[in-house]
Amino acid sequence: MTSVTETPGLAMSRINPGAIIRWTILFIGGVLMVTPLLYMFSTSLKTPGQIYDLRLIPAEPTLANYIEVLREGDFMRWFINSSIVAVVVTLSNLFFDSLVGYTLAKFKFRGRRFVFIAILSTLMIPTEMLVIPWYLMSAQFGWLDTYWGIMFPGMTTAFGTFLMKQFFETVPDDFLEAARIDGMNEFTIWWKIAMPLVTPALSALAIFTFLGNWTAFFWPLIVTTSKELYTLPIGLTSFAVEQAIRWEMIMTGAALATIPTLVIFLVLQRFIVRGVMLAGLKG
Amino acid sequence: MVHPTSSDTVPTHPIRPAPRLSMRTRSALWVWGFLAIPVLFYCVIRFYPTFNAFWLSLTDWDLMSEAEFIGFENYRRMFADPDFWQTFRNTFEYLVFGTPISLLIAFVVAYYLDRVRFAHNFLRALYFMPYITTAAAMAWVWRWFYQPPPTGLINSALGEMGFGQIEFLGSTSNALPAIMVTAIWAGLGFQIIIFMAGLRAIPDTYYEAARIDGLGEWTILRKITLPLLKPTTVFLVVFISIAFLRIFDQVYNMTTNDPGGPLGTTEPLVLMIYQTAFSSYDMGYAAAQTVVLFTILLVVSLLQLWILRDRA
Amino acid sequence: MQKRILMAGISAAACISAASAASAVEIEYWQYIYDTRVDAMDQLIESFEEANPDITVKQVTFPYADYQTRIVAANMARKGPDVMQLFYGWADKFIAGKLIQPLPEDTFPAAEIEEEFFPIVSAMKRDGQYYGLPTAVRSLALFYNKDLFEEAGLDGPPETLDELVEYGKKLTVKNDAGNFETVGLTLDMAGQDHQWWREVLVRQMGGVPYNDDYTEVTYDDEAGIAALEYYTDLGKKHGIGEPGFMDEGQAAFRAGRAAMTIDGTFRLGSFNSIEDFEWGVAELPANDEGVQSNYASYFANAIGSSAEGEELEAAVKFLDYISSPEAMQVWLEVVGELPARRAAAETEENMSDPIYGPFLAALPYAHTTLFVDEAAQRQTAIDMANRVFLQDQPVADAVAEAAEEEQAIIDDARD
């Protein structure tokens, strides 16, 4: 994280009453931001009879809802599906986006500009426009309701390629030349020399791709049809509709869908925030 | 019924290029070897479907029978359809209100949060946390908040304080703002972080010079901070605008029993596309709607390029 | 171009299936996933295979939400089922898309079908030919909360529309702030109320919702207006319910916060888990003249268009078996859905059953709506009611607008 000393050190003493008021207001705002999460967890610990009780701390907290939801096993399955999809797509992006980004940044070849512009132009095409052709394609090739069907549209992205290209451009050519003289082949140079130099960018890309795929909704909603293949968001929606407005159960499901990313965030907060800053500034 | 096996088609190794006459240098071989799979991917998964979508928008394809070319009939039908125009208006309502409100809140929070030293990371985490939640999950939480009494949290709280109930999702005027709030809420964390990154990228020397000149805090904000923050702001405006133009998850999950309702007042373009394609199976018509969405997004992106060029 | 790739696949698939068909015939049966339905079908397949050792039936299932898409996708790849279950409302689309073929007249004579089945099977008839037969049917009824009735001093369910209003008023409870604690009747057009309005209330007010072949909307008249007025008055004038209360009508009923709700046989499973109060089922209220109506629906079994030769023969045999009284009894016991044949349904035991009785009693006078796009047509009814509830549009205008919208949907689907 950028250290606090980098912030403009305005002449303002620490016990300035204005600062205290500002801090308090920011704190209240922050608490408001997490209120939905707090109530989600609180309600998931309540019995059906207690959900009309507005208290944040349940009178008699119970894990019964979690036990009931998890007993069916669907949530575990969806969790695994989401993990598989998010991890595979992330790895694929780390590999291909950086490979292409590197090639575009560090090689001079005919057609480079054309390839770059062509890839960049796909940023202008919204997913929504592609889903109908993708759906048709998936139906014909038997990809509907398969992991591959969920994953294939995102295996490499123009955003990631662009991001990686920007970072590879900062890698000095001398490093690569030296490796070439040592007789390394181009693949090894990329993999062993160039890649380690852009790890901050790789982690930013990984965070973005993982989060994006973990929470993805539109395409998985279309391409998955059986419960066994749902990702967490789709599973949660079908679960919520099936529960027919049993709010304590729906909140339990929502909590289960949220816990994994919250845990990841709390553990990796520094990296995630830095990754978002990096990607946001360069992307 | 489960076909996980098809996942083994995930390409994991770049294929070595077969030598071709037209490419002589080793370097070129490596380049195209590196690019082969991604280029193929872009052709099959991005470019072909794009053209396919344009083509489908000119047909009456409905999954059941073969696609027949019908010219611009789908577009004629769309522009004559009051539901389309309502959806179009809704989409812009999300955009026109959602974007400035998000931007303003995000900037104000970022501006002050940036100077906070005490428990900085903790406060930042509070604001950022909603961003990493799943929109589908949080939509259900908000949906519960918005329920009429005796179920909904907000209305129950209002009731206890002796106020009358407010109809949120069941009202034609309040439903769209209610859904928009959840989308704003979910996006703020990201925008705050980006603004903070932008603020920190401004060199301290500017501020020091300003202070030597005796400029007030307000003047510094207007004359230095805001102008230097323009690239960040433009990026965020476009980013948020596109997100609002493509809003779907929240609306879909918050209106499952009357999709886009009540009376279509919350229905955005993407939900209309989804329903036309995957509930009515009117694929040709849906493709025409996606072309309209594409055009809008293209205009927004080009606008960004134009503004940034202007700056340079 | 896509077509050509498909064709290549088809011929390859055809060769394979021809080769394996030599020994015993295997046919595929498709339905959507619903535990009890799948169990019941497993039982039926077992008895069928015992009686026909040369035929094996493979049951293939998909989630309901995507069942239709699956059939269509399979048809695109020419891998469709030999026998499939389909909602009667999809019949037009499936016939137009050549997904199903007419039942052979010799095994399934039309006259016999019409004599033995409830009249609603006619929804599967086109140009004198039947395209499918149901094993079981579902209808609507009034569910009521016996505990709340007792508290309100009522000893039985309402039998007429006027009583429905009167009872509803007695059952409604509001708190000091004027918010509903308990509604008398749930108002939920997105649930089953749109069916109640269309096929029941409109008819009870002396109208007909559509012409005979359901190609024309005919509820834009005094009867339609009276029907919508009755419905919206329940909320606006009598205040016995409000749309959106507890989000869904069935949720309010299950939570014990709605005294009455109109719902279908398919809700029995979910309501059976209610432990907090006693509930009962009654026939939908009649009008002043005693006119009753109901909406019935069903999943029919039909023969896929790809079935030919031996497979077609086997498919016919199988369809015949799953439409038999014996199969219907299994379905009633396992799934809890009503037999589609009069003789199998109207046994003394079934008719006197406090739960099934009211549903069965409605079948002889029930109607089925021939939807072209159920979701879209339901939406017109939801919007119609909402315009009155939320925007105070005059009832007559709301009906006229709905009729126009629905007619457009029907016309669009028919070109």
CSV table of N, CA and C in Angstrom, one decimal, chain C residues 55-128:
chain,number,residue,atom,x,y,z
C,55,ILE,N,-38.0,-54.1,-25.1
C,55,ILE,CA,-37.9,-52.6,-25.1
C,55,ILE,C,-37.2,-52.2,-23.8
C,56,THR,N,-36.2,-51.3,-24.0
C,56,THR,CA,-35.7,-50.6,-22.8
C,56,THR,C,-36.0,-49.1,-22.9
C,57,VAL,N,-36.3,-48.5,-21.8
C,57,VAL,CA,-36.6,-47.1,-21.8
C,57,VAL,C,-35.6,-46.4,-20.9
C,58,LYS,N,-35.0,-45.4,-21.5
C,58,LYS,CA,-34.0,-44.6,-20.7
C,58,LYS,C,-34.6,-43.3,-20.4
C,59,GLN,N,-34.6,-43.0,-19.1
C,59,GLN,CA,-35.2,-41.7,-18.7
C,59,GLN,C,-34.1,-40.7,-18.6
C,60,VAL,N,-34.3,-39.6,-19.3
C,60,VAL,CA,-33.3,-38.5,-19.3
C,60,VAL,C,-34.0,-37.2,-18.7
C,61,THR,N,-33.4,-36.6,-17.7
C,61,THR,CA,-34.1,-35.4,-17.1
C,61,THR,C,-33.2,-34.2,-17.1
C,62,PHE,N,-33.9,-33.0,-17.1
C,62,PHE,CA,-33.3,-31.7,-17.1
C,62,PHE,C,-34.0,-30.8,-16.1
C,63,PRO,N,-33.4,-29.8,-15.6
C,63,PRO,CA,-34.1,-28.9,-14.7
C,63,PRO,C,-35.2,-28.2,-15.5
C,64,TYR,N,-36.2,-27.8,-14.8
C,64,TYR,CA,-37.4,-27.3,-15.5
C,64,TYR,C,-37.0,-26.0,-16.2
C,65,ALA,N,-36.2,-25.1,-15.6
C,65,ALA,CA,-36.0,-23.8,-16.2
C,65,ALA,C,-35.4,-24.0,-17.6
C,66,ASP,N,-34.7,-25.0,-17.9
C,66,ASP,CA,-34.1,-25.2,-19.2
C,66,ASP,C,-34.5,-26.3,-20.0
C,67,TYR,N,-35.6,-26.9,-19.5
C,67,TYR,CA,-36.1,-28.1,-20.2
C,67,TYR,C,-36.5,-27.9,-21.6
C,68,GLN,N,-37.2,-26.8,-21.8
C,68,GLN,CA,-37.6,-26.4,-23.2
C,68,GLN,C,-36.4,-26.2,-24.1
C,69,THR,N,-35.5,-25.4,-23.6
C,69,THR,CA,-34.3,-25.1,-24.4
C,69,THR,C,-33.6,-26.4,-24.7
C,70,ARG,N,-33.5,-27.4,-23.8
C,70,ARG,CA,-32.8,-28.6,-24.0
C,70,ARG,C,-33.4,-29.4,-25.2
C,71,ILE,N,-34.8,-29.4,-25.2
C,71,ILE,CA,-35.5,-30.1,-26.3
C,71,ILE,C,-35.2,-29.5,-27.6
C,72,VAL,N,-35.2,-28.1,-27.6
C,72,VAL,CA,-35.0,-27.4,-28.8
C,72,VAL,C,-33.5,-27.6,-29.3
C,73,ALA,N,-32.6,-27.5,-28.3
C,73,ALA,CA,-31.2,-27.7,-28.7
C,73,ALA,C,-30.9,-29.2,-29.2
C,74,ALA,N,-31.6,-30.1,-28.5
C,74,ALA,CA,-31.4,-31.5,-29.0
C,74,ALA,C,-32.0,-31.7,-30.4
C,75,ASN,N,-33.1,-31.0,-30.6
C,75,ASN,CA,-33.7,-31.1,-31.9
C,75,ASN,C,-32.8,-30.5,-33.0
C,76,MET,N,-32.1,-29.4,-32.6
C,76,MET,CA,-31.2,-28.8,-33.6
C,76,MET,C,-30.1,-29.8,-33.9
C,77,ALA,N,-29.7,-30.6,-32.9
C,77,ALA,CA,-28.6,-31.6,-33.2
C,77,ALA,C,-29.2,-33.0,-33.6
C,78,ARG,N,-30.5,-33.0,-33.8
C,78,ARG,CA,-31.3,-34.2,-34.2
C,78,ARG,C,-31.0,-35.3,-33.2
C,79,LYS,N,-31.0,-35.0,-31.9
C,79,LYS,CA,-30.8,-36.0,-30.9
C,79,LYS,C,-32.0,-36.0,-29.9
C,80,GLY,N,-33.1,-35.7,-30.5
C,80,GLY,CA,-34.3,-35.5,-29.6
C,80,GLY,C,-34.8,-36.8,-29.0
C,81,PRO,N,-35.7,-36.8,-28.0
C,81,PRO,CA,-36.2,-37.9,-27.4
C,81,PRO,C,-37.3,-38.6,-28.2
C,82,ASP,N,-37.5,-39.9,-27.9
C,82,ASP,CA,-38.6,-40.6,-28.6
C,82,ASP,C,-40.0,-40.3,-28.0
C,83,VAL,N,-40.0,-40.2,-26.6
C,83,VAL,CA,-41.2,-39.8,-25.9
C,83,VAL,C,-40.7,-38.7,-25.0
C,84,MET,N,-41.5,-37.6,-24.9
C,84,MET,CA,-41.1,-36.5,-24.0
C,84,MET,C,-42.4,-35.9,-23.4
C,85,GLN,N,-42.1,-35.3,-22.2
C,85,GLN,CA,-43.1,-34.6,-21.5
C,85,GLN,C,-43.1,-33.2,-21.9
C,86,LEU,N,-44.2,-32.6,-22.2
C,86,LEU,CA,-44.2,-31.2,-22.5
C,86,LEU,C,-45.4,-30.5,-21.9
C,87,PHE,N,-45.3,-29.3,-21.6
C,87,PHE,CA,-46.4,-28.5,-21.1
C,87,PHE,C,-47.4,-28.3,-22.2
C,88,TYR,N,-48.7,-28.4,-21.9
C,88,TYR,CA,-49.6,-28.3,-23.0
C,88,TYR,C,-49.5,-27.0,-23.8
C,89,GLY,N,-49.1,-26.0,-23.0
C,89,GLY,CA,-49.0,-24.7,-23.6
C,89,GLY,C,-47.9,-24.5,-24.7
C,90,TRP,N,-47.0,-25.5,-24.7
C,90,TRP,CA,-45.9,-25.4,-25.7
C,90,TRP,C,-46.3,-26.1,-27.0
C,91,ALA,N,-47.5,-26.7,-27.0
C,91,ALA,CA,-47.9,-27.6,-28.1
C,91,ALA,C,-47.7,-26.9,-29.5
C,92,ASP,N,-48.2,-25.7,-29.6
C,92,ASP,CA,-48.2,-25.0,-30.9
C,92,ASP,C,-46.7,-24.8,-31.4
C,93,LYS,N,-45.9,-24.4,-30.4
C,93,LYS,CA,-44.5,-24.1,-30.8
C,93,LYS,C,-43.8,-25.5,-31.2
C,94,PHE,N,-44.1,-26.5,-30.4
C,94,PHE,CA,-43.5,-27.8,-30.7
C,94,PHE,C,-44.0,-28.4,-32.0
C,95,ILE,N,-45.2,-28.2,-32.3
C,95,ILE,CA,-45.7,-28.7,-33.6
C,95,ILE,C,-45.2,-27.9,-34.7
C,96,ALA,N,-45.1,-26.6,-34.6
C,96,ALA,CA,-44.6,-25.8,-35.6
C,96,ALA,C,-43.1,-26.1,-35.9
C,97,GLY,N,-42.4,-26.3,-34.8
C,97,GLY,CA,-41.0,-26.6,-34.9
C,97,GLY,C,-40.7,-28.1,-35.3
C,98,LYS,N,-41.7,-28.8,-35.5
C,98,LYS,CA,-41.6,-30.2,-35.9
C,98,LYS,C,-40.8,-31.0,-34.9
C,99,LEU,N,-41.1,-30.8,-33.6
C,99,LEU,CA,-40.5,-31.5,-32.5
C,99,LEU,C,-41.2,-32.8,-32.2
C,100,ILE,N,-42.5,-32.7,-32.4
C,100,ILE,CA,-43.4,-33.9,-32.1
C,100,ILE,C,-44.2,-34.3,-33.2
C,101,GLN,N,-44.7,-35.5,-33.2
C,101,GLN,CA,-45.5,-36.0,-34.3
C,101,GLN,C,-46.9,-36.4,-33.8
C,102,PRO,N,-47.9,-36.4,-34.7
C,102,PRO,CA,-49.3,-36.8,-34.2
C,102,PRO,C,-49.3,-38.2,-33.7
C,103,LEU,N,-50.2,-38.5,-32.7
C,103,LEU,CA,-50.3,-39.9,-32.2
C,103,LEU,C,-51.0,-40.7,-33.3
C,104,PRO,N,-50.6,-41.9,-33.5
C,104,PRO,CA,-51.3,-42.8,-34.5
C,104,PRO,C,-52.7,-43.0,-34.1
C,105,GLU,N,-53.6,-42.8,-35.1
C,105,GLU,CA,-55.0,-42.9,-34.9
C,105,GLU,C,-55.5,-44.3,-34.4
C,106,ASP,N,-54.8,-45.3,-34.9
C,106,ASP,CA,-55.3,-46.7,-34.6
C,106,ASP,C,-55.1,-47.0,-33.1
C,107,THR,N,-54.0,-46.6,-32.5
C,107,THR,CA,-53.9,-46.9,-31.1
C,107,THR,C,-54.6,-45.9,-30.2
C,108,PHE,N,-54.7,-44.6,-30.7
C,108,PHE,CA,-55.3,-43.5,-29.9
C,108,PHE,C,-56.4,-42.9,-30.7
C,109,PRO,N,-57.6,-43.6,-30.8
C,109,PRO,CA,-58.6,-42.9,-31.6
C,109,PRO,C,-59.2,-41.7,-30.9
C,110,ALA,N,-59.4,-40.6,-31.6
C,110,ALA,CA,-59.8,-39.4,-31.0
C,110,ALA,C,-61.1,-39.5,-30.2
C,111,ALA,N,-62.1,-40.3,-30.8
C,111,ALA,CA,-63.4,-40.4,-30.1
C,111,ALA,C,-63.2,-41.0,-28.7
C,112,GLU,N,-62.3,-42.0,-28.7
C,112,GLU,CA,-62.1,-42.7,-27.4
C,112,GLU,C,-61.5,-41.8,-26.4
C,113,ILE,N,-60.5,-41.1,-26.9
C,113,ILE,CA,-59.8,-40.1,-26.0
C,113,ILE,C,-60.8,-39.2,-25.4
C,114,GLU,N,-61.7,-38.6,-26.2
C,114,GLU,CA,-62.6,-37.6,-25.8
C,114,GLU,C,-63.6,-38.1,-24.8
C,115,GLU,N,-63.9,-39.4,-24.9
C,115,GLU,CA,-64.9,-40.0,-24.0
C,115,GLU,C,-64.2,-40.3,-22.7
C,116,GLU,N,-63.0,-40.7,-22.7
C,116,GLU,CA,-62.4,-41.2,-21.4
C,116,GLU,C,-61.6,-40.2,-20.6
C,117,PHE,N,-61.1,-39.2,-21.3
C,117,PHE,CA,-60.3,-38.2,-20.6
C,117,PHE,C,-61.2,-37.0,-20.2
C,118,PHE,N,-60.7,-36.1,-19.3
C,118,PHE,CA,-61.3,-34.9,-19.0
C,118,PHE,C,-61.2,-34.0,-20.3
C,119,PRO,N,-62.2,-33.1,-20.5
C,119,PRO,CA,-62.3,-32.3,-21.7
C,119,PRO,C,-61.0,-31.5,-22.0
C,120,ILE,N,-60.3,-31.1,-21.0
C,120,ILE,CA,-59.1,-30.3,-21.2
C,120,ILE,C,-58.0,-30.9,-22.1
C,121,VAL,N,-58.1,-32.2,-22.3
C,121,VAL,CA,-57.1,-32.8,-23.2
C,121,VAL,C,-57.2,-32.2,-24.6
C,122,SER,N,-58.3,-31.6,-24.9
C,122,SER,CA,-58.5,-31.1,-26.3
C,122,SER,C,-57.4,-30.0,-26.6
C,123,ALA,N,-56.7,-29.5,-25.6
C,123,ALA,CA,-55.7,-28.6,-25.9
C,123,ALA,C,-54.5,-29.2,-26.6
C,124,MET,N,-54.5,-30.5,-26.7
C,124,MET,CA,-53.4,-31.2,-27.4
C,124,MET,C,-53.9,-31.6,-28.8
C,125,LYS,N,-55.1,-31.1,-29.2
C,125,LYS,CA,-55.6,-31.5,-30.5
C,125,LYS,C,-55.4,-30.4,-31.5
C,126,ARG,N,-54.9,-30.8,-32.7
C,126,ARG,CA,-54.8,-29.8,-33.8
C,126,ARG,C,-55.3,-30.5,-35.1
C,127,ASP,N,-56.2,-29.8,-35.8
C,127,ASP,CA,-56.8,-30.4,-37.0
C,127,ASP,C,-57.3,-31.8,-36.8
C,128,GLY,N,-57.9,-32.1,-35.8
C,128,GLY,CA,-58.5,-33.4,-35.6
C,128,GLY,C,-57.6,-34.4,-35.1
